[in-house]
Short mmCIF file of C-alpha atoms and ligand atoms in Angstrom, two decimals:
data_model
loop_
_atom_site.label_atom_id
_atom_site.label_comp_id
_atom_site.label_asym_id
_atom_site.label_seq_id
_atom_site.Cartn_x
_atom_site.Cartn_y
_atom_site.Cartn_z
CA MET A 292 116.10 70.55 74.82
CA THR A 293 116.13 68.65 71.50
CA THR A 294 118.64 67.64 68.99
CA ASP A 295 119.27 68.53 65.45
CA ALA A 296 117.93 65.20 64.39
CA ASP A 297 114.56 66.56 65.38
CA ASN A 298 113.62 68.46 62.32
CA THR A 299 110.67 70.12 63.61
CA THR A 300 112.38 72.14 66.41
CA ILE A 301 112.75 75.75 66.20
CA SER A 302 114.81 77.99 68.60
CA ILE A 303 113.82 81.50 69.85
CA VAL A 304 116.55 83.68 70.84
CA ILE A 305 115.86 86.71 72.97
CA PRO A 306 118.51 89.21 73.98
CA VAL A 307 117.71 90.90 77.33
CA TYR A 308 119.32 94.02 78.83
CA ASN A 309 117.65 95.55 81.94
CA GLU A 310 114.19 94.38 80.96
CA ALA A 311 112.95 93.67 84.59
CA ASP A 312 109.89 95.65 83.81
CA ILE A 313 108.57 93.64 81.03
CA LEU A 314 110.35 90.24 81.13
CA ARG A 315 107.61 88.45 82.93
CA ASP A 316 105.11 89.28 80.07
CA CYS A 317 107.51 88.13 77.41
CA LEU A 318 107.42 84.38 77.80
CA PRO A 319 103.43 84.28 78.02
CA ALA A 320 103.40 86.42 74.66
CA LEU A 321 105.72 83.96 73.01
CA ASP A 322 103.85 80.89 74.29
CA GLN A 323 100.56 82.36 72.95
CA ALA A 324 102.14 83.09 69.67
CA LEU A 325 103.51 79.48 69.30
CA ALA A 326 100.41 77.76 70.75
CA ALA A 327 98.77 77.22 67.46
CA GLU A 328 101.87 76.02 65.86
CA ASP A 329 102.47 72.29 65.73
CA ILE A 330 106.18 72.66 66.33
CA ARG A 331 108.65 72.03 69.12
CA HIS A 332 110.59 74.93 70.12
CA GLU A 333 113.26 76.05 72.73
CA TYR A 334 113.77 79.51 74.02
CA ILE A 335 117.25 80.90 74.49
CA PHE A 336 117.25 83.99 76.69
CA VAL A 337 120.67 85.85 76.63
CA ASP A 338 121.23 88.34 79.55
CA ASP A 339 123.54 90.77 78.17
CA GLY A 340 125.04 91.72 81.56
CA SER A 341 121.69 93.57 82.94
CA THR A 342 122.23 95.46 86.06
CA ASP A 343 118.80 95.06 87.23
CA ASN A 344 117.27 91.97 88.34
CA SER A 345 116.46 90.48 84.90
CA TRP A 346 118.63 87.47 85.54
CA ASP A 347 116.58 86.59 88.75
CA ILE A 348 113.38 86.98 86.90
CA LEU A 349 114.84 84.76 84.12
CA LEU A 350 115.77 82.11 86.55
CA ASP A 351 112.38 82.43 88.17
CA ILE A 352 110.31 81.98 85.09
CA SER A 353 112.56 79.13 83.87
CA ARG A 354 111.46 76.99 86.83
CA ASN A 355 109.64 73.89 85.53
CA ARG A 356 110.31 74.96 82.05
CA PRO A 357 112.40 72.51 80.32
CA ASP A 358 112.33 74.36 77.04
CA LEU A 359 114.17 77.34 78.55
CA THR A 360 118.06 77.90 78.21
CA LEU A 361 119.41 80.98 80.02
CA ILE A 362 122.76 82.45 79.19
CA SER A 363 124.26 85.08 81.23
CA LEU A 364 126.94 87.25 79.78
CA SER A 365 129.45 88.44 82.20
CA ARG A 366 128.87 92.13 81.06
CA ARG A 367 127.02 94.17 78.48
CA PHE A 368 128.46 93.25 75.13
CA GLY A 369 125.68 94.83 73.04
CA LYS A 370 122.62 93.29 71.50
CA ASP A 371 124.05 92.04 68.44
CA ILE A 372 126.67 90.04 70.16
CA ALA A 373 124.15 88.91 72.70
CA VAL A 374 122.11 87.53 69.73
CA PHE A 375 125.27 85.71 68.43
CA ALA A 376 125.80 84.12 71.84
CA GLY A 377 122.19 82.74 71.78
CA ILE A 378 122.39 81.52 68.21
CA GLY A 379 125.56 79.69 68.95
CA ARG A 380 123.58 77.54 71.53
CA ALA A 381 120.49 77.14 69.40
CA ALA A 382 119.82 73.59 68.31
CA GLY A 383 116.82 74.24 66.01
CA LYS A 384 116.18 73.71 62.38
CA ALA A 385 115.38 77.49 62.34
CA VAL A 386 116.17 80.27 64.73
CA VAL A 387 113.77 83.13 65.40
CA VAL A 388 115.50 86.33 66.98
CA ILE A 389 112.94 88.58 68.84
CA ASP A 390 113.43 91.42 71.18
CA ALA A 391 112.36 91.01 74.75
CA ASP A 392 110.42 94.23 74.87
CA LEU A 393 107.43 93.03 72.64
CA GLN A 394 107.89 96.00 70.30
CA ASP A 395 107.99 93.40 67.42
CA PRO A 396 105.01 91.52 68.34
CA PRO A 397 105.53 87.82 68.75
CA ALA A 398 102.11 87.24 66.96
CA ILE A 399 104.29 87.74 63.69
CA ILE A 400 106.32 84.51 64.45
CA PRO A 401 103.65 82.15 62.60
CA GLY A 402 104.04 84.42 59.62
CA LEU A 403 107.88 83.97 59.64
CA LEU A 404 107.45 80.16 60.14
CA GLN A 405 105.01 79.91 57.16
CA LYS A 406 107.52 81.90 54.74
CA TRP A 407 110.20 79.46 56.19
CA ARG A 408 108.19 76.46 55.21
CA GLN A 409 107.68 77.97 51.65
CA GLY A 410 111.40 77.65 51.36
CA HIS A 411 112.85 80.91 52.35
CA ASP A 412 116.18 80.57 54.14
CA ILE A 413 115.92 83.95 55.88
CA VAL A 414 112.79 85.76 56.81
CA ILE A 415 112.96 89.29 57.81
CA GLY A 416 110.30 91.40 59.59
CA ILE A 417 109.91 94.75 57.87
CA ARG A 418 108.38 97.58 60.07
CA ARG A 419 105.55 99.17 58.29
CA ARG A 420 104.97 101.77 60.96
CA ARG A 421 107.13 102.76 63.96
CA ARG A 422 104.98 103.51 66.83
CA GLY A 423 106.22 105.45 69.65
CA GLU A 424 109.35 106.89 67.95
CA ASN A 425 109.79 110.53 67.40
CA TRP A 426 110.41 112.16 63.91
CA ILE A 427 114.18 112.68 64.65
CA ARG A 428 114.67 108.89 65.11
CA ARG A 429 112.54 107.98 62.05
CA LEU A 430 114.39 110.43 59.99
CA ALA A 431 117.86 109.28 61.30
CA ALA A 432 116.61 105.61 60.59
CA LYS A 433 115.64 106.61 56.91
CA ILE A 434 118.97 108.26 56.25
CA PHE A 435 120.90 105.40 57.76
CA TYR A 436 119.04 102.72 55.58
CA LYS A 437 119.33 104.76 52.51
CA LEU A 438 123.09 105.42 53.07
CA ILE A 439 124.08 101.84 53.76
CA GLN A 440 121.90 100.59 50.77
CA THR A 441 123.68 102.94 48.49
CA ILE A 442 127.20 102.76 49.42
CA SER A 443 127.73 99.16 50.80
CA ASP A 444 127.59 95.72 49.28
CA CYS A 445 124.90 94.73 51.85
CA ASP A 446 121.40 94.65 50.52
CA LEU A 447 119.64 95.93 53.80
CA PRO A 448 115.92 96.48 53.21
CA PRO A 449 114.70 99.80 54.46
CA ASP A 450 112.95 99.53 57.79
CA SER A 451 114.02 95.97 58.24
CA GLY A 452 113.25 95.13 62.02
CA ASP A 453 114.98 93.18 64.62
CA LEU A 454 112.63 90.33 64.23
CA CYS A 455 113.90 87.64 61.81
CA LEU A 456 113.89 83.91 61.24
CA LEU A 457 117.12 82.03 60.05
CA ASP A 458 117.26 78.60 58.60
CA ARG A 459 119.88 76.29 60.04
CA ARG A 460 121.73 76.82 56.69
CA ALA A 461 122.07 80.44 57.24
CA VAL A 462 122.82 80.06 61.01
CA ASP A 463 125.65 77.65 60.24
CA VAL A 464 127.10 80.24 57.76
CA ILE A 465 126.79 83.11 60.20
CA LEU A 466 128.37 81.12 63.08
CA GLN A 467 131.65 80.87 60.79
CA PHE A 468 132.09 84.76 60.74
CA THR A 469 134.97 85.85 62.97
CA GLU A 470 134.78 89.54 62.70
CA ARG A 471 134.40 91.72 65.80
CA THR A 472 131.93 94.30 64.70
CA ARG A 473 128.88 92.18 64.41
CA TYR A 474 126.21 94.31 62.78
CA PHE A 475 123.60 91.39 62.83
CA LYS A 476 121.15 92.98 60.43
CA GLY A 477 123.83 93.64 58.08
CA LEU A 478 125.17 90.19 58.15
CA ILE A 479 122.08 88.46 57.60
CA ASN A 480 121.48 90.55 54.48
CA TRP A 481 124.95 90.23 53.22
CA ILE A 482 125.02 86.44 53.17
CA GLY A 483 122.55 86.06 50.52
CA PHE A 484 120.30 83.01 50.49
CA ARG A 485 116.55 83.13 49.61
CA ARG A 486 114.97 86.02 51.51
CA GLY A 487 111.49 86.48 52.53
CA PHE A 488 109.85 89.49 54.25
CA VAL A 489 106.83 89.94 56.42
CA GLU A 490 105.56 93.28 57.31
CA TYR A 491 104.51 94.39 60.76
CA THR A 492 103.52 97.35 62.75
CA ARG A 493 106.12 98.26 65.40
CA GLU A 494 104.54 98.74 68.71
CA LYS A 495 105.41 101.15 71.57
CA ARG A 496 107.49 99.57 74.30
CA LYS A 497 105.18 98.30 76.98
CA GLY A 498 107.44 98.86 79.78
CA GLY A 499 111.16 100.03 80.43
CA LYS A 500 112.91 102.20 78.01
CA SER A 501 114.90 102.00 74.81
CA LYS A 502 118.56 101.03 75.58
CA TRP A 503 120.02 103.39 72.99
CA SER A 504 120.99 107.04 73.32
CA TYR A 505 121.38 109.02 70.33
CA MET A 506 125.22 108.95 70.82
CA GLN A 507 125.17 105.10 70.90
CA LEU A 508 122.88 105.14 67.88
CA THR A 509 125.41 107.35 65.94
CA ALA A 510 128.41 105.25 66.94
CA PHE A 511 126.47 102.23 65.97
CA ALA A 512 125.57 103.71 62.50
CA ILE A 513 129.14 104.62 61.94
CA ASP A 514 130.38 101.13 62.78
CA ALA A 515 127.72 99.55 60.64
CA ILE A 516 128.62 101.81 57.66
CA THR A 517 132.41 101.37 57.85
CA SER A 518 132.01 97.58 58.38
CA TYR A 519 130.28 97.22 55.06
CA SER A 520 131.48 100.07 52.81
CA ARG A 521 134.95 101.42 51.81
CA LEU A 522 133.43 104.42 50.18
CA PRO A 523 133.94 106.64 52.98
CA LEU A 524 137.76 106.08 52.47
CA ARG A 525 137.60 106.50 48.85
CA ILE A 526 135.67 109.82 49.15
CA TRP A 527 138.94 111.23 50.59
CA THR A 528 141.14 109.90 47.79
CA LEU A 529 138.84 111.84 45.44
CA ALA A 530 138.66 114.85 47.62
CA GLY A 531 142.48 114.79 47.76
CA ILE A 532 142.67 114.43 43.78
CA SER A 533 140.31 117.28 43.29
CA ALA A 534 142.08 119.59 45.85
CA ALA A 535 145.37 118.78 44.17
CA ALA A 536 144.00 119.57 40.75
CA ILE A 537 142.34 122.81 41.99
CA GLY A 538 145.52 123.75 43.71
CA PHE A 539 147.54 123.17 40.56
CA CYS A 540 145.35 125.29 38.45
CA TYR A 541 145.52 128.02 41.04
CA GLY A 542 149.31 127.58 41.06
CA VAL A 543 149.37 128.19 37.24
CA TYR A 544 147.27 131.19 37.50
CA VAL A 545 149.48 132.70 40.24
CA PHE A 546 152.57 131.92 38.03
CA VAL A 547 151.25 133.57 34.92
CA TYR A 548 149.88 136.60 36.89
CA THR A 549 153.16 137.16 38.36
CA ILE A 550 155.01 136.94 35.14
CA VAL A 551 152.55 139.29 33.32
CA PHE A 552 151.65 141.86 36.08
CA GLY A 553 154.48 141.30 38.54
CA GLY A 554 154.30 139.97 42.16
CA ARG A 555 151.48 141.07 44.59
CA VAL A 556 151.09 140.79 48.22
CA PRO A 557 147.43 140.83 48.81
CA GLY A 558 145.82 137.33 49.17
CA TYR A 559 145.61 137.17 52.95
CA ALA A 560 141.82 136.25 52.92
CA SER A 561 142.25 133.56 50.23
CA MET A 562 145.32 132.10 52.11
CA VAL A 563 143.31 131.82 55.36
CA MET A 564 140.53 130.22 53.60
CA LEU A 565 142.58 127.72 51.84
CA ILE A 566 144.34 126.86 55.05
CA LEU A 567 141.16 126.42 57.02
CA PHE A 568 139.51 124.39 54.19
CA LEU A 569 142.30 122.02 53.59
CA GLY A 570 143.09 121.57 57.28
CA GLY A 571 139.33 120.64 57.85
CA ILE A 572 139.29 118.19 54.95
CA GLN A 573 142.46 116.65 56.35
CA LEU A 574 141.20 116.37 59.75
CA ILE A 575 138.02 114.76 58.41
CA SER A 576 139.83 112.22 56.42
CA ILE A 577 142.18 111.32 59.30
CA GLY A 578 138.98 110.66 61.22
CA VAL A 579 137.53 108.50 58.65
CA ILE A 580 140.81 106.42 58.28
CA SER A 581 140.93 106.17 62.07
CA GLU A 582 137.39 104.44 62.02
CA TYR A 583 138.87 101.79 59.76
CA ILE A 584 142.15 101.55 61.78
CA GLY A 585 139.82 101.05 64.78
CA HIS A 586 138.14 98.15 63.04
CA LEU A 587 141.58 96.77 62.29
CA PHE A 588 142.62 97.24 65.98
CA LEU A 589 139.54 95.19 67.23
CA GLU A 590 140.13 92.41 64.62
CA VAL A 591 144.01 92.09 65.33
CA LYS A 592 143.48 91.76 69.08
CA ASN A 593 141.22 88.85 68.35
CA ARG A 594 139.49 88.69 71.75
CA PRO A 595 136.64 86.28 72.34
CA LEU A 596 133.50 88.02 71.01
CA PHE A 597 131.78 87.57 74.54
CA VAL A 598 132.32 86.07 77.89
CA ILE A 599 129.82 83.74 79.44
CA ARG A 600 129.24 84.01 83.26
CA GLU A 601 126.61 81.34 83.59
CA ILE A 602 124.33 79.02 81.68
CA LYS A 603 121.27 77.38 82.91
CA ALA A 604 120.19 74.84 80.26
CA PRO A 605 117.85 71.81 80.76
CA ASP A 606 120.77 69.52 80.06
CA GLU A 607 123.41 71.65 81.80
CA LYS A 608 126.11 69.14 81.87
CA ASN A 609 126.20 68.92 78.11
CA LYS A 610 126.09 72.65 77.70
CA ALA A 611 128.30 74.03 80.40
CA GLU A 612 131.41 75.91 79.18
N1 UDP B 57 119.50 94.82 74.34
C1 UDP B 57 120.58 94.03 74.75
N2 UDP B 57 121.81 94.71 74.87
C2 UDP B 57 121.96 95.97 74.73
C3 UDP B 57 120.73 96.76 74.33
C4 UDP B 57 119.68 96.26 73.99
O1 UDP B 57 120.57 92.94 74.78
O2 UDP B 57 123.06 96.58 74.90
C5 UDP B 57 118.27 94.18 74.02
C6 UDP B 57 116.97 94.73 74.83
O3 UDP B 57 116.84 94.09 76.11
C7 UDP B 57 115.90 94.30 73.80
C8 UDP B 57 116.50 94.59 72.51
O4 UDP B 57 117.91 94.29 72.63
O5 UDP B 57 115.42 93.09 74.07
C9 UDP B 57 116.21 95.78 71.85
O6 UDP B 57 116.67 96.79 72.60
P1 UDP B 57 115.83 98.15 72.71
O7 UDP B 57 114.50 97.85 72.83
O8 UDP B 57 116.48 99.05 73.65
O9 UDP B 57 116.05 98.70 71.18
P2 UDP B 57 115.13 99.52 70.32
O10 UDP B 57 113.87 98.71 70.30
O11 UDP B 57 114.92 100.93 71.00
O12 UDP B 57 115.77 99.67 68.93
MG1 MG B 58 112.64 97.96 71.66
#
């Protein structure tokens, strides 16, 4: 609704996938959080191909709201890509990204803005506590953050939440990225800039349910790690070198033994063990290499990152595709 020239405008980007149960509570909560802020804002809701009536609800709540832009993607592209679609349309001097389900409370937004005004280019919400998540999910999250911190060049703070603020500077950099696997949290921590952190308690979902199954979360973690680290590839080079060295030593031993004591037939058990062990290692290493080839495959196709079905913007003429 405003232009870049207006330096006090911020954009709020909200990805939405099947959030009909809670969507009507979302906007009032955001309005309330921003009420005390003397700052102009625009909301950009990105419907990530919802199969419920989320889009109709969005159309309904956007009536008489000149500060709402609605983007409908042609199918489900995943949250991170939906966020990119929204950021691409954002005109604000800063962009806040927040989930539609109010798990990351909008009341934190003033805290993010304060850090931004203090000169931080990227402000990241850190989950102090995760309410309503079972211990398996918490443990998996812990392992994931530890792993990515240790083996990648992406300084991802543990427990960094989905809530964040990006200054226009950071937004412009992020929009230049062309890679297909968009792990948003990874990217915003990879690009550098001055980062600030705001702690908060993650609430339970007030309605609907989490969109991620354990399978999806695992696939997501593999994608994230292989996008930011080459260590999984290197491990197999090291494993290969070690196996070859051990094999060589064993070969020398067998050779010397045969010379000194003559040939011997027994050894079935050790043969089977070696075949199984090395076969297993080879299969795992092929799997890991395939992950990277999969990334290459996606990059080479160079398809558009997302497809927009419809946009409802206050000045639709300018914004229509
Ligand atoms: N979401 C999305 N596309 C998806 C999955 C989720 O746009 O494929 C949105 C969802 O509507 C919500 C946010 O991303 O606003 C976070 O999703 P969810 O609450 O399921 O994730 P969790 O909080 O369990 O990590
Ligand atoms: Mg959630």
